[in-house]
PDB file of C-alpha atoms in Angstrom:
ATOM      1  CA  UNK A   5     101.325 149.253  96.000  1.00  0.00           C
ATOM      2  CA  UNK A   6     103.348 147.560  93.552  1.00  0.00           C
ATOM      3  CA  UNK A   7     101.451 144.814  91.199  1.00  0.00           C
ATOM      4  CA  UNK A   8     102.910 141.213  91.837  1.00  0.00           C
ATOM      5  CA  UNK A   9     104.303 139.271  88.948  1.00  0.00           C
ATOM      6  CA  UNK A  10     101.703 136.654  87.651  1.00  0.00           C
ATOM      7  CA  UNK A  11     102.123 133.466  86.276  1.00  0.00           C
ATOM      8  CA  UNK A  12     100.041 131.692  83.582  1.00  0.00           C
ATOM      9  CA  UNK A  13      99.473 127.942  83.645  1.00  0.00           C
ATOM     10  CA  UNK A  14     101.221 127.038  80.428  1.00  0.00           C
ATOM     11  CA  UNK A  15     104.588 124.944  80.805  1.00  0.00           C
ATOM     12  CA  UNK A  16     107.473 126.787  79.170  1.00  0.00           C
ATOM     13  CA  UNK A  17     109.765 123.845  77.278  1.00  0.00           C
ATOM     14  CA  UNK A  18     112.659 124.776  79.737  1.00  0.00           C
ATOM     15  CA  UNK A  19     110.155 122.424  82.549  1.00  0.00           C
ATOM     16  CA  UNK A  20     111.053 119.424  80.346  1.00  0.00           C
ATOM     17  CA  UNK A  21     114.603 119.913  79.840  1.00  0.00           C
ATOM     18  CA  UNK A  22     116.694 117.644  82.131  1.00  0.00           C
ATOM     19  CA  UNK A  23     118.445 119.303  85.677  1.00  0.00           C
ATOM     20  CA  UNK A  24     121.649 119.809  84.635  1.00  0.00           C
ATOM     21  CA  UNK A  25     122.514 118.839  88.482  1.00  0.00           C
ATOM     22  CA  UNK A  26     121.254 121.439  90.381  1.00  0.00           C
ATOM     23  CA  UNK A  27     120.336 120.056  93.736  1.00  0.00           C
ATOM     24  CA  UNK A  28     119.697 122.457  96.718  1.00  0.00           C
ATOM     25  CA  UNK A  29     121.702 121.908  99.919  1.00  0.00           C
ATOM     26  CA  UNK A  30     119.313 122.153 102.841  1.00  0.00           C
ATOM     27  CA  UNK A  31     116.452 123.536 103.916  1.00  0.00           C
ATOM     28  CA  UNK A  32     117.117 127.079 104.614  1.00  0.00           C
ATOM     29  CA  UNK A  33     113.959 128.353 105.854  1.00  0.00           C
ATOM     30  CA  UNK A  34     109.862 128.023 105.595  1.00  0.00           C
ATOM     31  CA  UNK A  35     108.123 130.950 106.322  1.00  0.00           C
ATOM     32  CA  UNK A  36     104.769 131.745 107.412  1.00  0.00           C
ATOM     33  CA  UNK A  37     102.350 134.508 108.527  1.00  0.00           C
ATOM     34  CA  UNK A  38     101.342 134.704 112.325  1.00  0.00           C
ATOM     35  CA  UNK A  39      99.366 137.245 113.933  1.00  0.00           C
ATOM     36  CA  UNK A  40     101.781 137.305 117.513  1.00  0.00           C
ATOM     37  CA  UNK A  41     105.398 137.613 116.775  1.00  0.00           C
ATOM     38  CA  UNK A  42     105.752 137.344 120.561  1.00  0.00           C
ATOM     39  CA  UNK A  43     103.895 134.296 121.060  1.00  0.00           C
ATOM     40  CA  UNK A  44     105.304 132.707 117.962  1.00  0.00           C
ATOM     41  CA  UNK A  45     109.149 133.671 119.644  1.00  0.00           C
ATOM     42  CA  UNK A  46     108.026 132.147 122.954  1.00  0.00           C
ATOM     43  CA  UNK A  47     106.764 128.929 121.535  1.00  0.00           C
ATOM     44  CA  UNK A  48     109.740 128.369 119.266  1.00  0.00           C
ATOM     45  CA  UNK A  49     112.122 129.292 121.856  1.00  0.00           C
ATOM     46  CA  UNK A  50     110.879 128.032 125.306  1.00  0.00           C
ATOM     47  CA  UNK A  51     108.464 125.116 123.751  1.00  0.00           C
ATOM     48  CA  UNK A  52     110.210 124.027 120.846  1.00  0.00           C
ATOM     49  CA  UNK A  53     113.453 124.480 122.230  1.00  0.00           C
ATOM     50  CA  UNK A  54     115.056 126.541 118.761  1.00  0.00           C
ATOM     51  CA  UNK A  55     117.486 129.346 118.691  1.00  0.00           C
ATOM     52  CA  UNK A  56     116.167 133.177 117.640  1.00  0.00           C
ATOM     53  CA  UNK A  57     118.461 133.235 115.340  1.00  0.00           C
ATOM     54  CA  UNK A  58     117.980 136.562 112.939  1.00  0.00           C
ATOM     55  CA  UNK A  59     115.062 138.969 112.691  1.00  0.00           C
ATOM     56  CA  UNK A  60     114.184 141.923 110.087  1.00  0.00           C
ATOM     57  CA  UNK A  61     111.976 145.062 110.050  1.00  0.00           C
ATOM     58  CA  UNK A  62     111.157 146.515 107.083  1.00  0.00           C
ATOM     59  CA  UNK A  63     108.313 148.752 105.206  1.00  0.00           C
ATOM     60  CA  UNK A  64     108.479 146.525 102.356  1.00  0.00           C
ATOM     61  CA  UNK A  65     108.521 143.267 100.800  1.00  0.00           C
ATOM     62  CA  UNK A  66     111.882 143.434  98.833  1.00  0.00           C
ATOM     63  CA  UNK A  67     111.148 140.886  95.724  1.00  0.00           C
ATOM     64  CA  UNK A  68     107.670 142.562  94.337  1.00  0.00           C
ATOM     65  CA  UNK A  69     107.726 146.357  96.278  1.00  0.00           C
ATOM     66  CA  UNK A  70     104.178 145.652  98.108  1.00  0.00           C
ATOM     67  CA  UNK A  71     104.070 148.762 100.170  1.00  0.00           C
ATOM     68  CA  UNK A  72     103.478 146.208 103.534  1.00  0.00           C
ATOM     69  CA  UNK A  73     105.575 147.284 106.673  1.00  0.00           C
ATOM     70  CA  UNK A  74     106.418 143.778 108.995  1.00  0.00           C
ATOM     71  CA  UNK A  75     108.693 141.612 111.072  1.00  0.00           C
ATOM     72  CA  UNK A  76     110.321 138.533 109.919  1.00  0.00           C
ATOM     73  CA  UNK A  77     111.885 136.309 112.494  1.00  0.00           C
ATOM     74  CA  UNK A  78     114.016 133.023 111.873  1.00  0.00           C
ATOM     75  CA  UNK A  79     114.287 130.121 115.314  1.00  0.00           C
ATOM     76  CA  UNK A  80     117.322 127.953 113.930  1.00  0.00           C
ATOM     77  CA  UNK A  81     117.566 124.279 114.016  1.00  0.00           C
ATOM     78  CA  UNK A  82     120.275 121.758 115.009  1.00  0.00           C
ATOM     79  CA  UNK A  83     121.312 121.320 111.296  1.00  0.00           C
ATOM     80  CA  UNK A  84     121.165 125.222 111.030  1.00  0.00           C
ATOM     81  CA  UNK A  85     118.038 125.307 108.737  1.00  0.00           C
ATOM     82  CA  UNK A  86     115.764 127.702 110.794  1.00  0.00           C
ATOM     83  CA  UNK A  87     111.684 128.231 110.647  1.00  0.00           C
ATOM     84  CA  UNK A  88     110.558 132.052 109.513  1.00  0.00           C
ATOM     85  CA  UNK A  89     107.540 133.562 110.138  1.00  0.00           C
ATOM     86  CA  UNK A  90     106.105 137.183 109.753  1.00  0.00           C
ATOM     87  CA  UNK A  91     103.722 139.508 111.306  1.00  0.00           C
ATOM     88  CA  UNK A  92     101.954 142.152 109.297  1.00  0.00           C
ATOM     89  CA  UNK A  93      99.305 143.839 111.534  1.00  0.00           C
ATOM     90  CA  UNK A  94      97.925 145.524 107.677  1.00  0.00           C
ATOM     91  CA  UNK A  95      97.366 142.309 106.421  1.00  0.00           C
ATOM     92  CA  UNK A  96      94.039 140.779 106.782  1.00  0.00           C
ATOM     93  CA  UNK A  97      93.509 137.253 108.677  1.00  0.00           C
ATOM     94  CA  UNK A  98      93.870 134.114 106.260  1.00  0.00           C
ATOM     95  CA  UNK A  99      90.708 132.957 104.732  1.00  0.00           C
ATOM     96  CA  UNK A 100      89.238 130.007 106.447  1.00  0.00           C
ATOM     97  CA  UNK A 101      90.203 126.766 104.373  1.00  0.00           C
ATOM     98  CA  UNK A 102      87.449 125.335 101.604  1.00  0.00           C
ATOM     99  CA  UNK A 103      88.268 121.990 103.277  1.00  0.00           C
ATOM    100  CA  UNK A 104      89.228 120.555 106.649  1.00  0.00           C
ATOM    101  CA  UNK A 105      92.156 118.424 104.578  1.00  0.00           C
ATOM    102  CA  UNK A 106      94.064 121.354 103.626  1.00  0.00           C
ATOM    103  CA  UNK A 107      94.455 122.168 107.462  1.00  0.00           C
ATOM    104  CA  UNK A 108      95.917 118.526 108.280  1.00  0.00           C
ATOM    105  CA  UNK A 109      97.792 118.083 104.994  1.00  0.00           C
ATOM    106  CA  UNK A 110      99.702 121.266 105.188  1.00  0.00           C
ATOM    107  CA  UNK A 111     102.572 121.523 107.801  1.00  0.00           C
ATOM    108  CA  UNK A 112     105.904 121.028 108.482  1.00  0.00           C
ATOM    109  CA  UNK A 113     107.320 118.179 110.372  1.00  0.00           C
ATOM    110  CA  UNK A 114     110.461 118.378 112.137  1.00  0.00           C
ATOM    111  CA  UNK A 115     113.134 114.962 112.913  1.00  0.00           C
ATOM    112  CA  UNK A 116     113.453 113.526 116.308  1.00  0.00           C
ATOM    113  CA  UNK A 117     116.731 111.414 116.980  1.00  0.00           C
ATOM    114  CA  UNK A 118     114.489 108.098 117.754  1.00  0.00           C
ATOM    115  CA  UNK A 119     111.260 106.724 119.055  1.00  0.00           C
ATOM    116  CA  UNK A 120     112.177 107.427 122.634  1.00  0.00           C
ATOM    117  CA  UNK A 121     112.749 111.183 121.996  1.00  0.00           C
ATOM    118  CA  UNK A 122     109.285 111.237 120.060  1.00  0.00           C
ATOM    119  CA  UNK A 123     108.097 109.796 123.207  1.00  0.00           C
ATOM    120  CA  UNK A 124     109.923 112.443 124.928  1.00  0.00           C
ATOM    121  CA  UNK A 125     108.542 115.405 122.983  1.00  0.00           C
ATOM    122  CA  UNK A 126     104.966 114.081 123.461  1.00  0.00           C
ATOM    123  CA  UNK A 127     105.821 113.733 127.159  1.00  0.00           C
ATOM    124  CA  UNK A 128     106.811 117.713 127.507  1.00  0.00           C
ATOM    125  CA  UNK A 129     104.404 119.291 124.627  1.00  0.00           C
ATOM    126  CA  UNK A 130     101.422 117.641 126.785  1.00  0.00           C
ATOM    127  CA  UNK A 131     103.035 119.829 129.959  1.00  0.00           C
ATOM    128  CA  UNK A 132     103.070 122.655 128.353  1.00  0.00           C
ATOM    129  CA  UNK A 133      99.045 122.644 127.610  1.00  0.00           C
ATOM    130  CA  UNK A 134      99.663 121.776 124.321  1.00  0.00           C
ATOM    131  CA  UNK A 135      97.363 119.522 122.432  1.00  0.00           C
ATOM    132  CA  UNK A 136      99.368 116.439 120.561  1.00  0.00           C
ATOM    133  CA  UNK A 137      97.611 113.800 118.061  1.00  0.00           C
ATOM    134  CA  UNK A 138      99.271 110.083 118.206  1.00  0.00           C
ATOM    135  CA  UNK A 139     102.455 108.884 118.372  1.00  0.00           C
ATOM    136  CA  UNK A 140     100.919 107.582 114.780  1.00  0.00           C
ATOM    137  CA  UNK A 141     103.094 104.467 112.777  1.00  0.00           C
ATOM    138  CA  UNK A 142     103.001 105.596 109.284  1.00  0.00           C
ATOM    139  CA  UNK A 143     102.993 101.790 107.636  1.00  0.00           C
ATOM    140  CA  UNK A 144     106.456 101.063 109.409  1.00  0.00           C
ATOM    141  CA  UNK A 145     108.413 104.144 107.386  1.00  0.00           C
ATOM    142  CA  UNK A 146     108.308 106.897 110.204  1.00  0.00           C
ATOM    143  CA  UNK A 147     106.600 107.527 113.885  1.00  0.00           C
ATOM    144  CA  UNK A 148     105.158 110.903 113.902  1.00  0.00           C
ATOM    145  CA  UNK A 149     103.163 113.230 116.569  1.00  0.00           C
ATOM    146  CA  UNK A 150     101.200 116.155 115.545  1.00  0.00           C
ATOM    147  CA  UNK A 151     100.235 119.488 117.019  1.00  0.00           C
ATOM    148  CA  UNK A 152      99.587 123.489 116.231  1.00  0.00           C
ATOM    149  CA  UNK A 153     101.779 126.422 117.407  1.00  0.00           C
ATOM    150  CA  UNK A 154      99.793 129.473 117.908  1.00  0.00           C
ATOM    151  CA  UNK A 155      99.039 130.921 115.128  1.00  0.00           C
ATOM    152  CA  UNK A 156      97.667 127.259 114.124  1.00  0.00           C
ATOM    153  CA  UNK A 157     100.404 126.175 112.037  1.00  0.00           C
ATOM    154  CA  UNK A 158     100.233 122.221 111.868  1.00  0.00           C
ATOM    155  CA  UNK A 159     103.242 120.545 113.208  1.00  0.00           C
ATOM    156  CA  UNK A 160     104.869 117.291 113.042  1.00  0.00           C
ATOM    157  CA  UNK A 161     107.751 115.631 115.279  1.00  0.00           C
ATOM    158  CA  UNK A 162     108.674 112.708 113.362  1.00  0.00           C
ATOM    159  CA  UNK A 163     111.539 109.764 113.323  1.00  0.00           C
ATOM    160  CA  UNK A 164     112.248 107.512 110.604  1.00  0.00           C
ATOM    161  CA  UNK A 165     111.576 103.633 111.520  1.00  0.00           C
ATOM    162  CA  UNK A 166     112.731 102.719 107.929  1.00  0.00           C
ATOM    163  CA  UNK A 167     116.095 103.832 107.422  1.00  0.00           C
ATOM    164  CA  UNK A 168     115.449 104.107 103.521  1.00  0.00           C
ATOM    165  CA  UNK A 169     112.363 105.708 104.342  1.00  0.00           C
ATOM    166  CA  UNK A 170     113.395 108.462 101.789  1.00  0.00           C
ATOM    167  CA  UNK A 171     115.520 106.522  99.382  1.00  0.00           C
ATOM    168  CA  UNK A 172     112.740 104.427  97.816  1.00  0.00           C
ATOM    169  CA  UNK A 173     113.166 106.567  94.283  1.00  0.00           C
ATOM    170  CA  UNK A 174     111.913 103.723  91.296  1.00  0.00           C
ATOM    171  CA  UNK A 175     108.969 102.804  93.655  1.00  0.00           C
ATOM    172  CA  UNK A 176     108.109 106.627  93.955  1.00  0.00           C
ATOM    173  CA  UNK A 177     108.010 106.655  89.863  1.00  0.00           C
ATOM    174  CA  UNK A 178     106.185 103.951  89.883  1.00  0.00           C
ATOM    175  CA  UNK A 179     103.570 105.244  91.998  1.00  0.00           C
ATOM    176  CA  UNK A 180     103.104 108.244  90.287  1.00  0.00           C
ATOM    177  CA  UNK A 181     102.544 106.409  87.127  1.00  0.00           C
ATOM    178  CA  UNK A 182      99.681 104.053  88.844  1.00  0.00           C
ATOM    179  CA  UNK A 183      97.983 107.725  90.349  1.00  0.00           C
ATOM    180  CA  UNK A 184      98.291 109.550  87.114  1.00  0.00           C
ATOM    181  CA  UNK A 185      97.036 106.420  84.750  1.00  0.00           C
ATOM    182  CA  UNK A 186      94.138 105.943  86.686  1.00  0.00           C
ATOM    183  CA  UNK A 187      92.826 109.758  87.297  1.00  0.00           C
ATOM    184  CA  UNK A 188      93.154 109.530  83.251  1.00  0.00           C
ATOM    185  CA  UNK A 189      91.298 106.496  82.816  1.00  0.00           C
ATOM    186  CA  UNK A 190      88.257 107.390  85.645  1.00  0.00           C
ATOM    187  CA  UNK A 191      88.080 110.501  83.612  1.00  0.00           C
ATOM    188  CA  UNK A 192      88.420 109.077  80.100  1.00  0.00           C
ATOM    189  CA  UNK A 193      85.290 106.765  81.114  1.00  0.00           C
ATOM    190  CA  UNK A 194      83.603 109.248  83.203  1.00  0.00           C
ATOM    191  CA  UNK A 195      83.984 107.595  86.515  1.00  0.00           C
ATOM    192  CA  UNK A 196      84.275 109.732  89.966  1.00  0.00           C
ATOM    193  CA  UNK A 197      87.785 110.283  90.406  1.00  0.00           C
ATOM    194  CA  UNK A 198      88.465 109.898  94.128  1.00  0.00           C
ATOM    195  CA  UNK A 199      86.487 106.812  93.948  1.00  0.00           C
ATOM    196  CA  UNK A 200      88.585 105.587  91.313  1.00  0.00           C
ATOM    197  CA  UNK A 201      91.250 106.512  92.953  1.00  0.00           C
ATOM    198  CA  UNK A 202      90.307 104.415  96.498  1.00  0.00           C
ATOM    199  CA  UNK A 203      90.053 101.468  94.631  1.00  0.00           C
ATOM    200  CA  UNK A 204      93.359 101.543  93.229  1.00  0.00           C
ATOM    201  CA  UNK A 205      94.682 102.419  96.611  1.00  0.00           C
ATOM    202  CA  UNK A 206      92.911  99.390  97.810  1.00  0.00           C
ATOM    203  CA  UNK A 207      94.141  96.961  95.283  1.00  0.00           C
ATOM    204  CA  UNK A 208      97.900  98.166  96.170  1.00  0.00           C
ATOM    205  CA  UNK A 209      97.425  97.531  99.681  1.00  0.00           C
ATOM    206  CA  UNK A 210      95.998  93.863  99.135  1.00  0.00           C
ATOM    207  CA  UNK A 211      99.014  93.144  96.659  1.00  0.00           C
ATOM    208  CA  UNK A 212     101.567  94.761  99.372  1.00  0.00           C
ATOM    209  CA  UNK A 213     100.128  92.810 102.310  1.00  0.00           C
ATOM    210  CA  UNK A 214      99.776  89.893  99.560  1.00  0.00           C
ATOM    211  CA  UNK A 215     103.764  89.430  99.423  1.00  0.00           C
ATOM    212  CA  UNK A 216     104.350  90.244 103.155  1.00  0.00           C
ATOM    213  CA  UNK A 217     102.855  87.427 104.230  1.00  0.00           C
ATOM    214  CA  UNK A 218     104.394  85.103 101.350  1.00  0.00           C
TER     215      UNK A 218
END
């Protein structure tokens, strides 16, 4: 088998040149590993409601050479973007997560046209035996459910209730900077980070809600 490329942790100077404009389109795909390419296609297809829209077989992965044979299958979207996932009966099973957060933080979540299709997809997941968390109001920017397909792959059936949901750039920067300053500071005077980190959230909210009700 083929050795993959590595990567070291140092920053080449090209990370802090400026994007000379390079913006990607769309999503093409995200990809993922299930165990049950036939489950996987019947869930997409006859739950989810996408498109099998392309499939490959091969006895190799193509960028590094890893000797692993599989099958890759793509379910399309409405906008054409498509979810991918493999199955490679070789491979071992995933390693269990070191912390329940990682299994909730990492998914994908997929646009609904409005809150009355959310509605709607809650509605038909729940009649299909599938388990579905919320509707859940994420502080008046988007209404989101949540459920797993079956290889456990989080998902997330959202609509925007902010129209700029995604367009609030200078605040964004300005968040970062309030993260990143105080993970330095709790560290520079020894303080527990996360704890640190609460608190500042804390203060933030109590300023926000603060000028709402001014």
């Amino acid at each position: 088998m083929q050795a993959t490329a590595t990567h070291t942790g140092a920053k080449p100077k090209a990370a802090l040149t400026p994007n000379p404009g390079l913006t990607p389109m769309m999503l093409n795909h995200a990809a993922w590993v299930t165990p049950d390419a036939a489950a996987t296609t019947d869930f997409y297809t006859r739950i989810m409601g996408m498109e099998l829209a392309s499939t490959v077989l091969d006895d190799s992965v193509p960028s590094t050479g890893d000797a692993i044979p599989y099958f890759h299958i793509f379910f399309r979207m409405g906008d054409g973007s498509t979810l991918a996932f493999f199955e490679a009966p070789g491979v071992p099973g995933p390693s269990k997560s070191s912390h329940p957060a990682y299994d909730i933080f990492n998914h994908i979540a997929l646009q609904a046209k409005d809150r009355a299709e959310v509605l709607r997809w809650h509605e038909w997941l729940t009649s299909q035996g599938v388990e579905v968390v919320g509707p859940t109001d994420h502080k008046g920017l988007i209404l989101s459910i949540y459920f797993h397909d079956p290889a456990g792959i989080r998902l997330e059936i959202t609509t925007p209730l902010d129209k700029e949901w995604n367009r609030h750039t200078e605040k964004g920067y300005a968040d970062l900077k309030l993260w990143e300053d105080c993970k330095q500071k709790a560290r520079a005077e020894g303080r527990d980070v996360p704890k640190a980190l609460l608190e500042l959230i804390h203060d933030v909210r109590k300023r926000y809600e603060a000028k709402e009700s001014a």
